[in-house]
Every structure is written in structure tokens, then in C-alpha cells.
XYZ file of C-alpha atoms in Angstrom:
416
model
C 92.344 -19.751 37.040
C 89.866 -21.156 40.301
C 92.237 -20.246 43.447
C 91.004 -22.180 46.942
C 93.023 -20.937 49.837
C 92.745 -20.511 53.580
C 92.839 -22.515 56.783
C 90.597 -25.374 58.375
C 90.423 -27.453 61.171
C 92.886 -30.021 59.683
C 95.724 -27.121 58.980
C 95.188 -24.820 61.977
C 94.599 -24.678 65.935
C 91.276 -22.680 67.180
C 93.679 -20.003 68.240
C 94.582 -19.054 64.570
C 91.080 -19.670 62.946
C 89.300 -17.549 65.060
C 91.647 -14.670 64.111
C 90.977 -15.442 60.543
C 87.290 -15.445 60.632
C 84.509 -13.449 58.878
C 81.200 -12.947 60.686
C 78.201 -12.571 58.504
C 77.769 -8.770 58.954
C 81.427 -8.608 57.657
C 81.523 -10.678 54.564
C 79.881 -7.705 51.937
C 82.304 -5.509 53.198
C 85.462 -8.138 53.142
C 84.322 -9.128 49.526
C 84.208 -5.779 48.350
C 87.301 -4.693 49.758
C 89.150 -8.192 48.067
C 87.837 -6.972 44.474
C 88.802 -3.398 45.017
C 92.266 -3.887 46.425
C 93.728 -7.414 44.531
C 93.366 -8.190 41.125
C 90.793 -10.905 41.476
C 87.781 -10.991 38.659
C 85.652 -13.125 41.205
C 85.557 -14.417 44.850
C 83.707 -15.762 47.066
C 84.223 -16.282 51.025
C 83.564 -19.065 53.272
C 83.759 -18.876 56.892
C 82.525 -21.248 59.716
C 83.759 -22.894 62.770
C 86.160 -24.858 61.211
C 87.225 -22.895 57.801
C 88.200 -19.688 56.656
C 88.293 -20.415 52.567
C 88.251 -17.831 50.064
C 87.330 -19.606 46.387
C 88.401 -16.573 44.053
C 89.448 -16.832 39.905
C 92.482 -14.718 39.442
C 96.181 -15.155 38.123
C 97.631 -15.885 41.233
C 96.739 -16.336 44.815
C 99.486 -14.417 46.305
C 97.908 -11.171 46.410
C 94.713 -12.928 48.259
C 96.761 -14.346 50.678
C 98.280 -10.367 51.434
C 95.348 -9.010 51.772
C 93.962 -11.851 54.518
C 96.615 -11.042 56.702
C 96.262 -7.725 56.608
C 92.690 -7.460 56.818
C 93.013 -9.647 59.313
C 96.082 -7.745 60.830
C 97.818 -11.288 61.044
C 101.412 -11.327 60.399
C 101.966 -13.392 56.770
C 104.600 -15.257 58.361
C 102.563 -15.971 61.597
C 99.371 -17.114 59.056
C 101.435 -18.637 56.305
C 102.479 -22.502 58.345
C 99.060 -23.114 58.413
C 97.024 -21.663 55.140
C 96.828 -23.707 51.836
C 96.591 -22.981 48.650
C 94.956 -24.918 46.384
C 94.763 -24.527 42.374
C 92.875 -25.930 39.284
C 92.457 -29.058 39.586
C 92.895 -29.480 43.256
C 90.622 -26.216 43.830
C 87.563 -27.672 42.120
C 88.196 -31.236 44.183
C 88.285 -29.418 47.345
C 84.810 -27.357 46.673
C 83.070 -30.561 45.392
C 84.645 -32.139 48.799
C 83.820 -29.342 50.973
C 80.018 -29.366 49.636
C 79.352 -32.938 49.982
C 81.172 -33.257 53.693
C 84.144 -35.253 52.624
C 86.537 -32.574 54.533
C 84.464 -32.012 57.457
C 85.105 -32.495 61.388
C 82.370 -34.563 61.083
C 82.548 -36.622 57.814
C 79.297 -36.200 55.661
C 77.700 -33.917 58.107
C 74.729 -31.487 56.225
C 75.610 -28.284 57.846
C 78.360 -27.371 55.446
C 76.310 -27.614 52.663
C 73.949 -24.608 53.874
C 76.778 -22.669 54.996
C 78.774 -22.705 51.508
C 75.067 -21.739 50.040
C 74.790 -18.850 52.525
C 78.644 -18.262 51.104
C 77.491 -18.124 47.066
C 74.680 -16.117 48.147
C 76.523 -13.311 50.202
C 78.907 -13.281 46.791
C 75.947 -12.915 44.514
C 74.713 -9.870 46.394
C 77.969 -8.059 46.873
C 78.293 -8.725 42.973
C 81.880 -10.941 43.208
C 80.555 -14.023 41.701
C 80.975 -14.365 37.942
C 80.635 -17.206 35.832
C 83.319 -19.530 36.165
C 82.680 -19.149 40.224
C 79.031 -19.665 39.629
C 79.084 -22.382 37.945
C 81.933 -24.237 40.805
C 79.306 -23.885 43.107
C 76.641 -24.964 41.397
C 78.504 -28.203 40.319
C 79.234 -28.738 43.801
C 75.748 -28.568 44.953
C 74.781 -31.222 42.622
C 78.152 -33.306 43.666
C 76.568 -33.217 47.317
C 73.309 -34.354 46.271
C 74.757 -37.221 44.381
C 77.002 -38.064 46.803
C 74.303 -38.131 49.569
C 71.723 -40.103 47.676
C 74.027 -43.103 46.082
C 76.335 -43.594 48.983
C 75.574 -44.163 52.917
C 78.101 -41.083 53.671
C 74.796 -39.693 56.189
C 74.097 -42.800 57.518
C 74.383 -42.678 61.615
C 76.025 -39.400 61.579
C 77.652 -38.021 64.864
C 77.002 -34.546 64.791
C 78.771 -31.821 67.279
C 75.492 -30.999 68.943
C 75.494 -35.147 69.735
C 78.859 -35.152 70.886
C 78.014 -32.672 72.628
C 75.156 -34.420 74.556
C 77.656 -37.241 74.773
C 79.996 -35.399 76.568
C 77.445 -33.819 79.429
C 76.193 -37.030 79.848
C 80.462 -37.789 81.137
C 80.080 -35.236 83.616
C 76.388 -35.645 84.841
C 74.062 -38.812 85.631
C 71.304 -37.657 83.775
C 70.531 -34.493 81.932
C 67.040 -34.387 83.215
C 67.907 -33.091 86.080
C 69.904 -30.259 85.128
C 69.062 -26.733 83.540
C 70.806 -25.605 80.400
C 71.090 -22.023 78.818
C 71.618 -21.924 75.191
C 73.354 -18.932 73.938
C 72.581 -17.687 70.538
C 69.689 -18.506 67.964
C 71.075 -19.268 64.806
C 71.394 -22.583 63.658
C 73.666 -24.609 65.507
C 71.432 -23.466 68.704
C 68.720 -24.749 67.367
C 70.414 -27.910 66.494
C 71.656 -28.154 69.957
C 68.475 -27.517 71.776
C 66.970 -30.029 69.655
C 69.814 -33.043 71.098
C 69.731 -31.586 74.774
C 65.933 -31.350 74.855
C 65.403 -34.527 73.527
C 66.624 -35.831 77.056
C 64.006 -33.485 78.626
C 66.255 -31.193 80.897
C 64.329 -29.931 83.681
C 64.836 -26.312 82.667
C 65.746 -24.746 79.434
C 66.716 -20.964 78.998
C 67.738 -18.843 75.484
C 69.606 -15.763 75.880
C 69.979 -13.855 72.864
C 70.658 -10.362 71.508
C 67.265 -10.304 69.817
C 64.854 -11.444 72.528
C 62.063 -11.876 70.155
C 64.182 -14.636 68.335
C 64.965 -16.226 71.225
C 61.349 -16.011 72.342
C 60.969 -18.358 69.262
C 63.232 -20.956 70.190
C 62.331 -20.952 73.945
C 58.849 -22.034 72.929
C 59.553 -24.929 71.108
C 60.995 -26.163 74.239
C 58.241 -24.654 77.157
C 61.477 -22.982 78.125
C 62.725 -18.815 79.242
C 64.163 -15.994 76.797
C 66.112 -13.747 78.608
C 68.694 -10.920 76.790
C 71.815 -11.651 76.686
C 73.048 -8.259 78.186
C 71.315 -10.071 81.639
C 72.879 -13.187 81.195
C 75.696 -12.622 84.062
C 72.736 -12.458 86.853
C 71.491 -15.475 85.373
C 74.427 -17.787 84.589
C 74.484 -19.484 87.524
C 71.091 -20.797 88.013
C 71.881 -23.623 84.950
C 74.531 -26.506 85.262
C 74.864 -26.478 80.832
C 75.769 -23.684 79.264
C 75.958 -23.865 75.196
C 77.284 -21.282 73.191
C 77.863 -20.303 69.764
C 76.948 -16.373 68.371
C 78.674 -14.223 65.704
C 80.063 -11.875 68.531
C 83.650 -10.976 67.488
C 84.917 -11.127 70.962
C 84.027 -13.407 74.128
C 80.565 -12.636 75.769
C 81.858 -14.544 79.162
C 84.564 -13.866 80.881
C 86.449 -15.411 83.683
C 85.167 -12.971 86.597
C 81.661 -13.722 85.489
C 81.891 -17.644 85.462
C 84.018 -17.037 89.267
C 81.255 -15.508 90.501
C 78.849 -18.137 88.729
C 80.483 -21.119 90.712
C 80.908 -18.998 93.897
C 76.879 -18.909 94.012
C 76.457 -22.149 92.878
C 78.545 -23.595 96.139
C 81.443 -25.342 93.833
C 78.858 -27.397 91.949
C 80.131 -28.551 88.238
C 79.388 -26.592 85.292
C 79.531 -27.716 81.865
C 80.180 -25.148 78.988
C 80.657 -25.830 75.145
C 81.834 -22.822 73.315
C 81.054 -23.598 69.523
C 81.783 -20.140 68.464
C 84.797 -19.375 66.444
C 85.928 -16.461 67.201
C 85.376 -17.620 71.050
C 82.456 -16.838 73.518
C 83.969 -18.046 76.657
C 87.035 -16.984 77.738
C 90.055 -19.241 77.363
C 90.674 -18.940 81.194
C 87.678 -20.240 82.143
C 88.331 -23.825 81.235
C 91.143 -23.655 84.340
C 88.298 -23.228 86.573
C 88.443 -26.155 88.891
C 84.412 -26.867 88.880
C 84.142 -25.977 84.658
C 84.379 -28.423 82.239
C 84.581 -26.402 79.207
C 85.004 -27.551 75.427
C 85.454 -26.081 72.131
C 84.776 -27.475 68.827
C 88.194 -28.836 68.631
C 87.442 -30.776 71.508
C 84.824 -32.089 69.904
C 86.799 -33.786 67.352
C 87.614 -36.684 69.299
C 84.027 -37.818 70.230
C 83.113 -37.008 66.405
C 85.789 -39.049 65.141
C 84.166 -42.682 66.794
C 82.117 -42.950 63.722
C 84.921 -42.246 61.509
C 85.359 -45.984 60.494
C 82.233 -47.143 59.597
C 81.738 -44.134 57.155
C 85.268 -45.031 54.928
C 83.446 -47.360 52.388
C 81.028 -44.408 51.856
C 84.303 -42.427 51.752
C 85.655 -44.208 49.001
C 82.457 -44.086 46.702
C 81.958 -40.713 47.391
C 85.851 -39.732 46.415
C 84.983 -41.786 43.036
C 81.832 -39.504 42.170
C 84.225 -36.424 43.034
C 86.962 -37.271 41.032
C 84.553 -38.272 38.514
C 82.703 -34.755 38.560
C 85.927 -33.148 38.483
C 86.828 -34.060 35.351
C 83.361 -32.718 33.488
C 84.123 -29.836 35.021
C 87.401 -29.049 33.729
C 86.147 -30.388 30.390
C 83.559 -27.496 31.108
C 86.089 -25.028 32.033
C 88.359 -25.727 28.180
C 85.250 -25.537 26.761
C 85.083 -22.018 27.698
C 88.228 -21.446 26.299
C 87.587 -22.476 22.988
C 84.592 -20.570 23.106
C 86.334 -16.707 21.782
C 88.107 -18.678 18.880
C 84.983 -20.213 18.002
C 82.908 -17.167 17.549
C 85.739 -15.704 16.002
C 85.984 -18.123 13.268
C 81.737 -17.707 12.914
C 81.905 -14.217 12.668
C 84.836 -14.740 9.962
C 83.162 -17.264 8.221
C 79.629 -14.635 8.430
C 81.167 -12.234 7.253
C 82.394 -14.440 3.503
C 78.847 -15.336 2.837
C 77.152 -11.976 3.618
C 79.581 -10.887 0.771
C 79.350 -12.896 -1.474
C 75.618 -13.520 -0.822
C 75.701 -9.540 -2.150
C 78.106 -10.193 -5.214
C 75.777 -13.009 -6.703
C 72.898 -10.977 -5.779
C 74.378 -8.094 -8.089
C 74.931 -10.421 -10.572
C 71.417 -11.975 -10.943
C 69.885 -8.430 -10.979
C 72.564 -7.982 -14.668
C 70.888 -10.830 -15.722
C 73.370 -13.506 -15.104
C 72.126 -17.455 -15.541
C 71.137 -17.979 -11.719
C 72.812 -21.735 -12.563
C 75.829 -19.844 -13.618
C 75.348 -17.536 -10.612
C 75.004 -20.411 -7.850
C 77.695 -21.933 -9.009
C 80.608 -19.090 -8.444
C 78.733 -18.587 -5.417
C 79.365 -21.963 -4.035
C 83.430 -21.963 -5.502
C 84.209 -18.735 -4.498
C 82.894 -19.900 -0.905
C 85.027 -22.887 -0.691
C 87.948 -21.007 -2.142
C 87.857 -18.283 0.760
C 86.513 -20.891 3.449
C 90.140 -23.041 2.762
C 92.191 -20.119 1.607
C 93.428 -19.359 5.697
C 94.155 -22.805 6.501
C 95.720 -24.059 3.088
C 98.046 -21.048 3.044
C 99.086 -22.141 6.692
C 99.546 -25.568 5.813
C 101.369 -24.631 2.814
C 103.968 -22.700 5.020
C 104.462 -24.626 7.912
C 107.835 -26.665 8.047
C 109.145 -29.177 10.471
C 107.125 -30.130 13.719
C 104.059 -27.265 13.259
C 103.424 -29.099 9.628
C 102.914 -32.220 11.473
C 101.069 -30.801 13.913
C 98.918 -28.844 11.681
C 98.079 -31.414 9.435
C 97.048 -33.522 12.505
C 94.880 -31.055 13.471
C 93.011 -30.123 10.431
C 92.442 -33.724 10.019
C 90.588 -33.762 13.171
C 89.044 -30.562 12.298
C 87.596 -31.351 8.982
C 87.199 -35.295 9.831
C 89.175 -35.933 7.092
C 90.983 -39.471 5.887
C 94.326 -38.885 4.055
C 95.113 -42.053 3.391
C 92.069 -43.207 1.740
């Protein structure tokens, strides 16, 4: 059976998701380790700011949850309150809901839909995604096109890089007088940088492991790539600092932020960490001069446009449930599908036989009319002989049953 299980931002505080997550440069290894270790024919992983999902087909999901906590090194019973386990059907609604932003901090944001891609694709190349997996994802893809182009679940979307403009512009008059440092390159950067320098800061700096990357990005916005190993003697020449990289553990501490607002004379400083694990140090946001916020904190700007998205909700709900159930019509297909050959290969193997007995007896010298016409009753004889035999045997409720179902079978009318 599909298995869906893990933790989002609906089940589970920052604190435990973080502790849960997978950064790219860990996924072949965490996939490979799953399949070696559990008895689980396929999986896939998706991690992100909010979520930590693993989508895997298997008997049961118990051993999947085992092996997250102790990958993880997270107690079970510290982990278990806030994971979920879905199964078939509810597995297959989730992914379709997942892909097409229905279960998102922000409802029908894109992002998600790149990120479970990135997800299939770091499955495909660690060699964990069979069919039944394949084809989940591939349905759900085409769920979150649907959904996108027949409903208005996009329109006037408040994204966390907006909220997070929306939430600097609280704490300062105007953004174009203040200098921001972005932290990172990858995607929700750019998506930032984009919102803030669309309010044309008066300075913009990238700081980023790969300075030629953040070269790149710096560019697009006549701004300054520094590394990020400098970024302490740097910090406190910008009022916005916005964060989000793949490091496992927090690139800014308290001590370096102290000494930040010491040389900046007490002046405010606003920080958004959108990292999961975390780049800035819980601590800091006790700083009396820092306003710092995480995604979570995000969620209650995000949630403003909440209401006028619910009719788009609604329609996009019926296409899922709608989707679901061709899927799972999909999924007993493929269990019919042994049986089927089965009977093929049975049925192959009678007229290969007794396409060789006629042939013996037209090379005698038989009348080929004679010839064709045992052909075509032994046929029917050994073609019926299984089921009639059954049927012939079968008492009580399985004769009922049976004869139901050859009746279906054979499209037959007993009655007539």
C-alpha cells in the first residue's frame, strides 16, 4: 500500500521540524539508508520549511516511522504527538493536496510544487521510486495544473517573501532607506530579493557560501557579494537581514548580532530566518533592538488572504477528490493485472496445442472441415472446463457469488 507520514506546519512547532529535516545533500543518503534498513519497496522524501513527509509503498508504516526517529536521533515518543500517518486513500488525497497548495502555509502558493518535483527527482536518482510511487506523483502534477488553471486558488496570493516585506515595512517608514543582506542563493532568496528590491532599498548585499552564485544574484539588483564566512564584520552595516540556507546548524549567533547592535548605536534590526533547521539563533529574537521572525511567524500575515481563497478551496477539493478516485481505480487495475496475464498465458497455452493436434491431423489427411471443427469444440470444451467444474462444485453463498460473477464475466443473460 501508498504510506504518507511525517510532520508539517499544521501538526508541529519549528522546534520539532527542524530536528526532523533533510537537507538536499542528505536526501540520497537518507533514501538509501530507508530501503536498506525497513522493508519498504519504494519511497520518496519531502522536506521543506514547513514538512518533513516521506511518501513510501510498503505493508506498514511503522517501521518508517522507527527509522525517522532514529535517523533523526529523536525519541519516538518525543516525535510521535505530532507525526501523521496517512494511508490509501487518505495518502493519495494528501499528495494531490500537497502538489496543488491546498495544505500549504500559504494556500495555493507555487513553491511546493517545485519542491515535491525536486523530491521525485532526488528518488529517481537514488533508484527508490517504482511504479506505483511514480505514477502518485505524476497524477499529482497534473492535479496541480488542473487545479491552478480552472479555479482562482493563485489569484492575489500572499507569499512569505510578501509578508515578509509587509512586516519590515511595521518596523521601518520606508524600505528605501535601509540596506538589506540576503543570506543564501537558492530560491526563496531570490524570491525575496525580488519583493524587497522592488521597493528599491538603498543598499543590497548577498552573502553566500559560493560567492560566484551570489555574484549572480547581487547583479540583478546593482548590489555586493560578499562570503558568508565574512559576514560577522559585515552584519552590522544593513538594518534587514534575510535568511534562509541548507546549513544544518545556525550561521548567527547571539554574540555576533550583540556586537552588530553595539556598532550600530541601538538602532533596530530586522531579521527573518526562513531556514528550517534555523540560521539565527533562537536567543537573538530577545535582543531588545531585533525584531526577528521565523516562518511560523509568518503565518499570521499569510493567513489575511485566507478568506477570499475558500471558494477556490472548495472547487479545488472537488477536482481532488475527483482525481482520487481514478487513481485508485488505477491502482485495482494493477491488481487485476497478474490474474489477467495468467488467465492469457492459460488460455495461450490451449490453442498453441491444439493449433498442433489439428495440424497433425491435416498432414494424415483428415477433411480440414472435419479438422476445424474439433478444433473449434475441443477449444470451447477446455476454455469452460475450469469455470464449469467450479460452478458445478460450489454450494451455498460462493455458488451465488460465482454465478454472479461469471455472468458479469461472460456478459451473459440467464434469464432470457
Amino acid at each position: 500500500m501508498i504510506f504518507t507520514l511525517g510532520i508539517n506546519h499544521h501538526s508541529a512547532p519549528l522546534a520539532i521540524r527542524e530536528r526532523v529535516a533533510f537537507g538536499g545533500e542528505k536526501l540520497p543518503h537518507a533514501l538509501a539508508d530507508l530501503m536498506r534498513s525497513q522493508p519498504v519497496k519504494e519511497v520518496a522524501i519531502l522536506s521543506t520549511c514547513n514538512r518533513t513527509e516521506i511518501y513510501c509503498a510498503a505493508e506498514t508504516p511503522e517501521a518508517v516511522v522507527d527509522w525517522l526517529s532514529r535517523y533523526h536521533q529523536v525519541a519516538h515518543g518525543e516525535l510521535a504527538p505530532y507525526l501523521y500517518t496517512h494511508d490509501q486513500p487518505a495518502a493519495i488525497r494528501h499528495a494531490f493536496r500537497v502538489a496543488s497548495g491546498l495544505d500549504s502555509m500559504v494556500i495555493g502558493e507555487p513553491q511546493i510544487l517545485g519542491q515535491m518535483k525536486d523530491a521525485v527527482r532526488a528518488a529517481e536518482q537514488s533508484g527508490t521510486l517504482g511504479a506505483q510511487l511514480h505514477k502518485l506523483f505524476q497524477r499529482s502534477f497534473s492535479v496541480a495544473k488542473e487545479v491552478r488553471s480552472t479555479t482562482a486558488i493563485g489569484a492575489n496570493i500572499v507569499s512569505m517573501a510578501a509578508a515578509a516585506v509587509h512586516l519590515a515595512e511595521r518596523i521601518f517608514e520606508s524600505i528605501e532607506e535601509q540596506h538589506i543582506i540576503f543570506i543564501g542563493a537558492g530560491e526563496m532568496i531570490e524570491l525575496c530579493a525580488a519583493h524587497f528590491c522592488a521597493r528599491q532599498p538603498k543598499g543590497v548585499t548577498i552573502a553566500n557560501r559560493t560567492l560566484e552564485r551570489g555574484r549572480g544574484l547581487a547583479e540583478r539588483y546593482q548590489g555586493t557579494a560578499i562570503r558568508l564566512d565574512d559576514l560577522a564584520e559585515h552584519l552590522a552595516r544593513h538594518d534587514i537581514v534575510v535568511s534562509c540556507t541548507a546549513a544544518p546548524l545556525p550561521i548567527i549567533g547571539l554574540g555576533m548580532v550583540e556586537r552588530a547592535v553595539k556598532a550600530r548605536r541601538h538602532r533596530p534590526m530586522f531579521m527573518v530566518d526562513l531556514a528550517v533547521p534555523r540560521d539565527i539563533e533562537q536567543e537573538v529574537g530577545d535582543l531588545d533592538d531585533v525584531f526577528l521572525y521565523t516562518v511560523d511567524d509568518l503565518a499570521q500575515v499569510v493567513e489575511s488572504g485566507l478568506e477570499s481563497r475558500q471558494a477556490a478551496v472548495i472547487e479545488a477539493e472537488a477536482i481532488i477528490n475527483h482525481r482520487v478516485e481514478d487513481f485508485l481505480g488505477w491502482l485495482s487495475a494493477r491488481d487485476t493485472v497478474p490474474v489477467i496475464r495468467s488467465l492469457r498465458d492459460s488460455a495461450e497455452r490451449m490453442r498453441r496445442h491444439e493449433l498442433e493436434h489439428a495440424m497433425k491431423l491435416l498432414a494424415r489427411g483428415e477433411a480440414p472441415e472435419k479438422v476445424v471443427e474439433q478444433l473449434s469444440q475441443r477449444l470451447t470444451n477446455k476454455f469452460l472446463h475450469a469455470p464449469t467444474q467450479t460452478l458445478n462444485l460450489a454450494e451455498g453463498g460462493d455458488r451465488s457469488a460465482l454465478q454472479l460473477a461469471a455472468s458479469r464475466l461472460f456478459h451473459l443473460h440467464p434469464g432470457d
